[in-house]
Amino acid sequence: MFALYLTAELTGVTNLRPDDSEGNPFWYTFKVQCTSCREVHDKPVGVSRFENNEMSGSRGEANFVWKCKNCKRESSASIKAAPAAYEQTEPAKKQKIIEFDCRGLEFVEFNPEGSWLAEGVDSNTKFADIDLTEGEWFDYDEKANDEVSIKELKWEINRA
């Protein structure tokens, strides 16, 4: 069992999370490594918790099924539950965003592409379509009359 962890400096916002619902699934983008031959796949892969794929040999289903180009071994991964929201803390601390069960592969790098959501700490203003691919995000909270930001993003994949 592995998990994706985030440490980030949130100013004026909290409850940072992927915009991930059945009607609008979030595609978690990872670099993947085969645990058999240790080959790192050159292209990033997308995993949705709402998509199920058949595993060969009628071994059930997984959110992500992958065959290593190098050693031809089939591997799989499944996301265990809905993502957890990252809460604003002082100082910033590492928090688990999502957990996944990997069989024969490891996710070695996360790319936060896709739409993220957050709320104003005091105002409860809803912020949508947050883009974290540049490593930071800035906006203005009209209700709070203040600038809000997400900076110093650090993504880690570790055993859960």
JSON list of C-alpha atoms in Angstrom, two decimals:
[
{"chain": "A", "resi": 1, "resn": "MET", "atom": "CA", "xyz": [0.00, 0.00, 0.00]},
{"chain": "A", "resi": 2, "resn": "PHE", "atom": "CA", "xyz": [1.37, 3.38, -1.04]},
{"chain": "A", "resi": 3, "resn": "ALA", "atom": "CA", "xyz": [0.14, 6.93, -0.55]},
{"chain": "A", "resi": 4, "resn": "LEU", "atom": "CA", "xyz": [0.60, 10.32, -2.16]},
{"chain": "A", "resi": 5, "resn": "TYR", "atom": "CA", "xyz": [1.56, 12.98, 0.38]},
{"chain": "A", "resi": 6, "resn": "LEU", "atom": "CA", "xyz": [1.59, 16.77, 0.00]},
{"chain": "A", "resi": 7, "resn": "THR", "atom": "CA", "xyz": [3.34, 19.49, 1.95]},
{"chain": "A", "resi": 8, "resn": "ALA", "atom": "CA", "xyz": [2.35, 23.00, 0.87]},
{"chain": "A", "resi": 9, "resn": "GLU", "atom": "CA", "xyz": [2.18, 26.57, 2.15]},
{"chain": "A", "resi": 10, "resn": "LEU", "atom": "CA", "xyz": [-1.48, 27.66, 1.98]},
{"chain": "A", "resi": 11, "resn": "THR", "atom": "CA", "xyz": [-2.28, 31.31, 2.62]},
{"chain": "A", "resi": 12, "resn": "GLY", "atom": "CA", "xyz": [-5.95, 32.24, 3.06]},
{"chain": "A", "resi": 13, "resn": "VAL", "atom": "CA", "xyz": [-7.23, 28.90, 1.67]},
{"chain": "A", "resi": 14, "resn": "THR", "atom": "CA", "xyz": [-7.78, 25.40, 3.03]},
{"chain": "A", "resi": 15, "resn": "ASN", "atom": "CA", "xyz": [-9.35, 22.06, 1.98]},
{"chain": "A", "resi": 16, "resn": "LEU", "atom": "CA", "xyz": [-7.16, 21.78, -1.12]},
{"chain": "A", "resi": 17, "resn": "ARG", "atom": "CA", "xyz": [-8.21, 18.69, -3.06]},
{"chain": "A", "resi": 18, "resn": "PRO", "atom": "CA", "xyz": [-8.53, 17.33, -6.60]},
{"chain": "A", "resi": 19, "resn": "ASP", "atom": "CA", "xyz": [-11.84, 18.05, -8.35]},
{"chain": "A", "resi": 20, "resn": "ASP", "atom": "CA", "xyz": [-12.74, 14.35, -8.35]},
{"chain": "A", "resi": 21, "resn": "SER", "atom": "CA", "xyz": [-16.32, 13.11, -8.71]},
{"chain": "A", "resi": 22, "resn": "GLU", "atom": "CA", "xyz": [-18.00, 10.37, -10.72]},
{"chain": "A", "resi": 23, "resn": "GLY", "atom": "CA", "xyz": [-19.41, 12.98, -13.12]},
{"chain": "A", "resi": 24, "resn": "ASN", "atom": "CA", "xyz": [-16.04, 14.74, -13.39]},
{"chain": "A", "resi": 25, "resn": "PRO", "atom": "CA", "xyz": [-13.25, 12.24, -12.61]},
{"chain": "A", "resi": 26, "resn": "PHE", "atom": "CA", "xyz": [-9.75, 13.48, -11.79]},
{"chain": "A", "resi": 27, "resn": "TRP", "atom": "CA", "xyz": [-6.91, 11.71, -13.60]},
{"chain": "A", "resi": 28, "resn": "TYR", "atom": "CA", "xyz": [-3.98, 11.25, -11.20]},
{"chain": "A", "resi": 29, "resn": "THR", "atom": "CA", "xyz": [-0.85, 11.49, -13.38]},
{"chain": "A", "resi": 30, "resn": "PHE", "atom": "CA", "xyz": [2.20, 9.44, -12.38]},
{"chain": "A", "resi": 31, "resn": "LYS", "atom": "CA", "xyz": [5.51, 8.15, -13.69]},
{"chain": "A", "resi": 32, "resn": "VAL", "atom": "CA", "xyz": [5.48, 4.39, -13.22]},
{"chain": "A", "resi": 33, "resn": "GLN", "atom": "CA", "xyz": [8.26, 1.88, -12.52]},
{"chain": "A", "resi": 34, "resn": "CYS", "atom": "CA", "xyz": [8.12, -1.91, -12.94]},
{"chain": "A", "resi": 35, "resn": "THR", "atom": "CA", "xyz": [9.12, -3.65, -9.70]},
{"chain": "A", "resi": 36, "resn": "SER", "atom": "CA", "xyz": [10.41, -6.70, -11.63]},
{"chain": "A", "resi": 37, "resn": "CYS", "atom": "CA", "xyz": [12.96, -5.14, -13.98]},
{"chain": "A", "resi": 38, "resn": "ARG", "atom": "CA", "xyz": [13.06, -1.63, -12.36]},
{"chain": "A", "resi": 39, "resn": "GLU", "atom": "CA", "xyz": [12.39, -0.01, -15.77]},
{"chain": "A", "resi": 40, "resn": "VAL", "atom": "CA", "xyz": [10.80, 3.46, -15.46]},
{"chain": "A", "resi": 41, "resn": "HIS", "atom": "CA", "xyz": [8.14, 3.97, -18.15]},
{"chain": "A", "resi": 42, "resn": "ASP", "atom": "CA", "xyz": [9.05, 7.03, -20.25]},
{"chain": "A", "resi": 43, "resn": "LYS", "atom": "CA", "xyz": [5.51, 8.46, -20.54]},
{"chain": "A", "resi": 44, "resn": "PRO", "atom": "CA", "xyz": [3.35, 9.53, -17.59]},
{"chain": "A", "resi": 45, "resn": "VAL", "atom": "CA", "xyz": [0.18, 7.50, -17.00]},
{"chain": "A", "resi": 46, "resn": "GLY", "atom": "CA", "xyz": [-3.28, 8.59, -15.84]},
{"chain": "A", "resi": 47, "resn": "VAL", "atom": "CA", "xyz": [-5.27, 6.76, -13.16]},
{"chain": "A", "resi": 48, "resn": "SER", "atom": "CA", "xyz": [-8.93, 7.43, -12.33]},
{"chain": "A", "resi": 49, "resn": "ARG", "atom": "CA", "xyz": [-10.61, 5.90, -9.30]},
{"chain": "A", "resi": 50, "resn": "PHE", "atom": "CA", "xyz": [-13.82, 5.61, -11.34]},
{"chain": "A", "resi": 51, "resn": "GLU", "atom": "CA", "xyz": [-12.35, 3.52, -14.18]},
{"chain": "A", "resi": 52, "resn": "ASN", "atom": "CA", "xyz": [-12.00, -0.24, -13.85]},
{"chain": "A", "resi": 53, "resn": "ASN", "atom": "CA", "xyz": [-9.93, -2.36, -16.23]},
{"chain": "A", "resi": 54, "resn": "GLU", "atom": "CA", "xyz": [-9.90, -6.13, -16.62]},
{"chain": "A", "resi": 55, "resn": "MET", "atom": "CA", "xyz": [-6.72, -7.91, -15.61]},
{"chain": "A", "resi": 56, "resn": "SER", "atom": "CA", "xyz": [-5.64, -10.74, -17.92]},
{"chain": "A", "resi": 57, "resn": "GLY", "atom": "CA", "xyz": [-6.15, -14.30, -16.72]},
{"chain": "A", "resi": 58, "resn": "SER", "atom": "CA", "xyz": [-9.49, -13.27, -15.10]},
{"chain": "A", "resi": 59, "resn": "ARG", "atom": "CA", "xyz": [-7.76, -11.98, -11.97]},
{"chain": "A", "resi": 60, "resn": "GLY", "atom": "CA", "xyz": [-10.37, -9.28, -11.41]},
{"chain": "A", "resi": 61, "resn": "GLU", "atom": "CA", "xyz": [-10.29, -5.56, -12.04]},
{"chain": "A", "resi": 62, "resn": "ALA", "atom": "CA", "xyz": [-8.09, -2.59, -11.14]},
{"chain": "A", "resi": 63, "resn": "ASN", "atom": "CA", "xyz": [-8.21, 1.17, -11.76]},
{"chain": "A", "resi": 64, "resn": "PHE", "atom": "CA", "xyz": [-4.96, 0.87, -13.71]},
{"chain": "A", "resi": 65, "resn": "VAL", "atom": "CA", "xyz": [-3.59, -2.18, -15.55]},
{"chain": "A", "resi": 66, "resn": "TRP", "atom": "CA", "xyz": [-0.19, -1.89, -17.22]},
{"chain": "A", "resi": 67, "resn": "LYS", "atom": "CA", "xyz": [2.18, -4.15, -19.11]},
{"chain": "A", "resi": 68, "resn": "CYS", "atom": "CA", "xyz": [5.90, -3.35, -18.88]},
{"chain": "A", "resi": 69, "resn": "LYS", "atom": "CA", "xyz": [7.42, -2.82, -22.33]},
{"chain": "A", "resi": 70, "resn": "ASN", "atom": "CA", "xyz": [10.74, -4.18, -21.11]},
{"chain": "A", "resi": 71, "resn": "CYS", "atom": "CA", "xyz": [9.88, -7.44, -19.27]},
{"chain": "A", "resi": 72, "resn": "LYS", "atom": "CA", "xyz": [6.24, -7.84, -20.46]},
{"chain": "A", "resi": 73, "resn": "ARG", "atom": "CA", "xyz": [4.94, -8.40, -16.92]},
{"chain": "A", "resi": 74, "resn": "GLU", "atom": "CA", "xyz": [1.40, -7.19, -16.22]},
{"chain": "A", "resi": 75, "resn": "SER", "atom": "CA", "xyz": [0.92, -5.01, -13.16]},
{"chain": "A", "resi": 76, "resn": "SER", "atom": "CA", "xyz": [-1.97, -3.14, -11.58]},
{"chain": "A", "resi": 77, "resn": "ALA", "atom": "CA", "xyz": [-2.90, -0.36, -9.19]},
{"chain": "A", "resi": 78, "resn": "SER", "atom": "CA", "xyz": [-6.16, 0.66, -7.52]},
{"chain": "A", "resi": 79, "resn": "ILE", "atom": "CA", "xyz": [-7.05, 3.81, -5.61]},
{"chain": "A", "resi": 80, "resn": "LYS", "atom": "CA", "xyz": [-8.49, 2.79, -2.23]},
{"chain": "A", "resi": 81, "resn": "ALA", "atom": "CA", "xyz": [-10.81, 5.74, -1.40]},
{"chain": "A", "resi": 82, "resn": "ALA", "atom": "CA", "xyz": [-11.77, 9.31, -2.24]},
{"chain": "A", "resi": 83, "resn": "PRO", "atom": "CA", "xyz": [-8.97, 11.88, -1.86]},
{"chain": "A", "resi": 84, "resn": "ALA", "atom": "CA", "xyz": [-8.49, 13.64, 1.48]},
{"chain": "A", "resi": 85, "resn": "ALA", "atom": "CA", "xyz": [-8.45, 17.44, 1.55]},
{"chain": "A", "resi": 86, "resn": "TYR", "atom": "CA", "xyz": [-5.19, 19.17, 2.47]},
{"chain": "A", "resi": 87, "resn": "GLU", "atom": "CA", "xyz": [-5.84, 21.42, 5.47]},
{"chain": "A", "resi": 88, "resn": "GLN", "atom": "CA", "xyz": [-4.03, 24.73, 5.96]},
{"chain": "A", "resi": 89, "resn": "THR", "atom": "CA", "xyz": [-1.59, 24.49, 8.92]},
{"chain": "A", "resi": 90, "resn": "GLU", "atom": "CA", "xyz": [1.15, 26.69, 10.42]},
{"chain": "A", "resi": 91, "resn": "PRO", "atom": "CA", "xyz": [3.83, 25.60, 9.73]},
{"chain": "A", "resi": 92, "resn": "ALA", "atom": "CA", "xyz": [2.95, 23.48, 6.69]},
{"chain": "A", "resi": 93, "resn": "LYS", "atom": "CA", "xyz": [2.98, 19.74, 7.41]},
{"chain": "A", "resi": 94, "resn": "LYS", "atom": "CA", "xyz": [2.91, 16.58, 5.29]},
{"chain": "A", "resi": 95, "resn": "GLN", "atom": "CA", "xyz": [-0.62, 15.20, 4.79]},
{"chain": "A", "resi": 96, "resn": "LYS", "atom": "CA", "xyz": [-1.92, 12.14, 2.94]},
{"chain": "A", "resi": 97, "resn": "ILE", "atom": "CA", "xyz": [-3.99, 12.96, -0.16]},
{"chain": "A", "resi": 98, "resn": "ILE", "atom": "CA", "xyz": [-4.73, 9.51, -1.61]},
{"chain": "A", "resi": 99, "resn": "GLU", "atom": "CA", "xyz": [-3.86, 5.85, -1.01]},
{"chain": "A", "resi": 100, "resn": "PHE", "atom": "CA", "xyz": [-3.32, 3.19, -3.67]},
{"chain": "A", "resi": 101, "resn": "ASP", "atom": "CA", "xyz": [-2.64, -0.53, -3.76]},
{"chain": "A", "resi": 102, "resn": "CYS", "atom": "CA", "xyz": [0.11, -1.38, -6.29]},
{"chain": "A", "resi": 103, "resn": "ARG", "atom": "CA", "xyz": [0.86, -4.88, -7.56]},
{"chain": "A", "resi": 104, "resn": "GLY", "atom": "CA", "xyz": [4.08, -5.24, -9.60]},
{"chain": "A", "resi": 105, "resn": "LEU", "atom": "CA", "xyz": [4.57, -1.52, -10.13]},
{"chain": "A", "resi": 106, "resn": "GLU", "atom": "CA", "xyz": [5.40, 1.62, -8.19]},
{"chain": "A", "resi": 107, "resn": "PHE", "atom": "CA", "xyz": [4.40, 5.20, -8.84]},
{"chain": "A", "resi": 108, "resn": "VAL", "atom": "CA", "xyz": [7.67, 7.15, -8.61]},
{"chain": "A", "resi": 109, "resn": "GLU", "atom": "CA", "xyz": [6.61, 10.72, -9.44]},
{"chain": "A", "resi": 110, "resn": "PHE", "atom": "CA", "xyz": [3.33, 12.68, -9.32]},
{"chain": "A", "resi": 111, "resn": "ASN", "atom": "CA", "xyz": [2.29, 15.46, -11.69]},
{"chain": "A", "resi": 112, "resn": "PRO", "atom": "CA", "xyz": [-0.59, 17.57, -10.28]},
{"chain": "A", "resi": 113, "resn": "GLU", "atom": "CA", "xyz": [-2.14, 18.33, -13.68]},
{"chain": "A", "resi": 114, "resn": "GLY", "atom": "CA", "xyz": [-5.92, 18.68, -13.58]},
{"chain": "A", "resi": 115, "resn": "SER", "atom": "CA", "xyz": [-8.38, 20.87, -11.74]},
{"chain": "A", "resi": 116, "resn": "TRP", "atom": "CA", "xyz": [-8.08, 21.39, -7.97]},
{"chain": "A", "resi": 117, "resn": "LEU", "atom": "CA", "xyz": [-10.52, 22.94, -5.46]},
{"chain": "A", "resi": 118, "resn": "ALA", "atom": "CA", "xyz": [-10.07, 24.97, -2.24]},
{"chain": "A", "resi": 119, "resn": "GLU", "atom": "CA", "xyz": [-12.03, 27.24, 0.11]},
{"chain": "A", "resi": 120, "resn": "GLY", "atom": "CA", "xyz": [-11.25, 30.54, 1.78]},
{"chain": "A", "resi": 121, "resn": "VAL", "atom": "CA", "xyz": [-10.14, 30.01, 5.40]},
{"chain": "A", "resi": 122, "resn": "ASP", "atom": "CA", "xyz": [-12.41, 32.69, 6.90]},
{"chain": "A", "resi": 123, "resn": "SER", "atom": "CA", "xyz": [-14.72, 33.55, 4.00]},
{"chain": "A", "resi": 124, "resn": "ASN", "atom": "CA", "xyz": [-15.58, 30.02, 2.74]},
{"chain": "A", "resi": 125, "resn": "THR", "atom": "CA", "xyz": [-15.20, 31.42, -0.80]},
{"chain": "A", "resi": 126, "resn": "LYS", "atom": "CA", "xyz": [-15.11, 28.51, -3.25]},
{"chain": "A", "resi": 127, "resn": "PHE", "atom": "CA", "xyz": [-12.07, 28.41, -5.54]},
{"chain": "A", "resi": 128, "resn": "ALA", "atom": "CA", "xyz": [-12.27, 26.04, -8.53]},
{"chain": "A", "resi": 129, "resn": "ASP", "atom": "CA", "xyz": [-10.10, 25.26, -11.56]},
{"chain": "A", "resi": 130, "resn": "ILE", "atom": "CA", "xyz": [-6.92, 25.71, -9.52]},
{"chain": "A", "resi": 131, "resn": "ASP", "atom": "CA", "xyz": [-3.88, 24.82, -11.65]},
{"chain": "A", "resi": 132, "resn": "LEU", "atom": "CA", "xyz": [-0.93, 23.50, -9.61]},
{"chain": "A", "resi": 133, "resn": "THR", "atom": "CA", "xyz": [1.31, 22.45, -12.53]},
{"chain": "A", "resi": 134, "resn": "GLU", "atom": "CA", "xyz": [3.51, 25.55, -12.14]},
{"chain": "A", "resi": 135, "resn": "GLY", "atom": "CA", "xyz": [4.18, 24.70, -8.47]},
{"chain": "A", "resi": 136, "resn": "GLU", "atom": "CA", "xyz": [2.25, 27.70, -7.14]},
{"chain": "A", "resi": 137, "resn": "TRP", "atom": "CA", "xyz": [-1.13, 29.46, -7.45]},
{"chain": "A", "resi": 138, "resn": "PHE", "atom": "CA", "xyz": [-2.27, 32.99, -6.59]},
{"chain": "A", "resi": 139, "resn": "ASP", "atom": "CA", "xyz": [-5.75, 34.58, -6.52]},
{"chain": "A", "resi": 140, "resn": "TYR", "atom": "CA", "xyz": [-7.79, 37.19, -4.67]},
{"chain": "A", "resi": 141, "resn": "ASP", "atom": "CA", "xyz": [-10.58, 36.46, -2.17]},
{"chain": "A", "resi": 142, "resn": "GLU", "atom": "CA", "xyz": [-13.18, 39.22, -2.67]},
{"chain": "A", "resi": 143, "resn": "LYS", "atom": "CA", "xyz": [-15.10, 38.34, 0.53]},
{"chain": "A", "resi": 144, "resn": "ALA", "atom": "CA", "xyz": [-11.96, 38.36, 2.71]},
{"chain": "A", "resi": 145, "resn": "ASN", "atom": "CA", "xyz": [-10.46, 41.33, 0.82]},
{"chain": "A", "resi": 146, "resn": "ASP", "atom": "CA", "xyz": [-7.12, 39.57, 0.72]},
{"chain": "A", "resi": 147, "resn": "GLU", "atom": "CA", "xyz": [-4.73, 37.71, -1.58]},
{"chain": "A", "resi": 148, "resn": "VAL", "atom": "CA", "xyz": [-4.72, 33.91, -1.33]},
{"chain": "A", "resi": 149, "resn": "SER", "atom": "CA", "xyz": [-2.01, 31.53, -2.46]},
{"chain": "A", "resi": 150, "resn": "ILE", "atom": "CA", "xyz": [-0.68, 27.98, -2.61]},
{"chain": "A", "resi": 151, "resn": "LYS", "atom": "CA", "xyz": [3.13, 27.74, -2.69]},
{"chain": "A", "resi": 152, "resn": "GLU", "atom": "CA", "xyz": [6.09, 25.50, -1.86]},
{"chain": "A", "resi": 153, "resn": "LEU", "atom": "CA", "xyz": [4.35, 22.32, -3.08]},
{"chain": "A", "resi": 154, "resn": "LYS", "atom": "CA", "xyz": [6.24, 19.13, -2.26]},
{"chain": "A", "resi": 155, "resn": "TRP", "atom": "CA", "xyz": [4.77, 15.83, -3.48]},
{"chain": "A", "resi": 156, "resn": "GLU", "atom": "CA", "xyz": [5.98, 12.49, -2.03]},
{"chain": "A", "resi": 157, "resn": "ILE", "atom": "CA", "xyz": [5.01, 8.89, -2.68]},
{"chain": "A", "resi": 158, "resn": "ASN", "atom": "CA", "xyz": [5.73, 6.62, 0.29]},
{"chain": "A", "resi": 159, "resn": "ARG", "atom": "CA", "xyz": [4.50, 3.38, 1.84]},
{"chain": "A", "resi": 160, "resn": "ALA", "atom": "CA", "xyz": [1.27, 4.06, 3.69]}
]
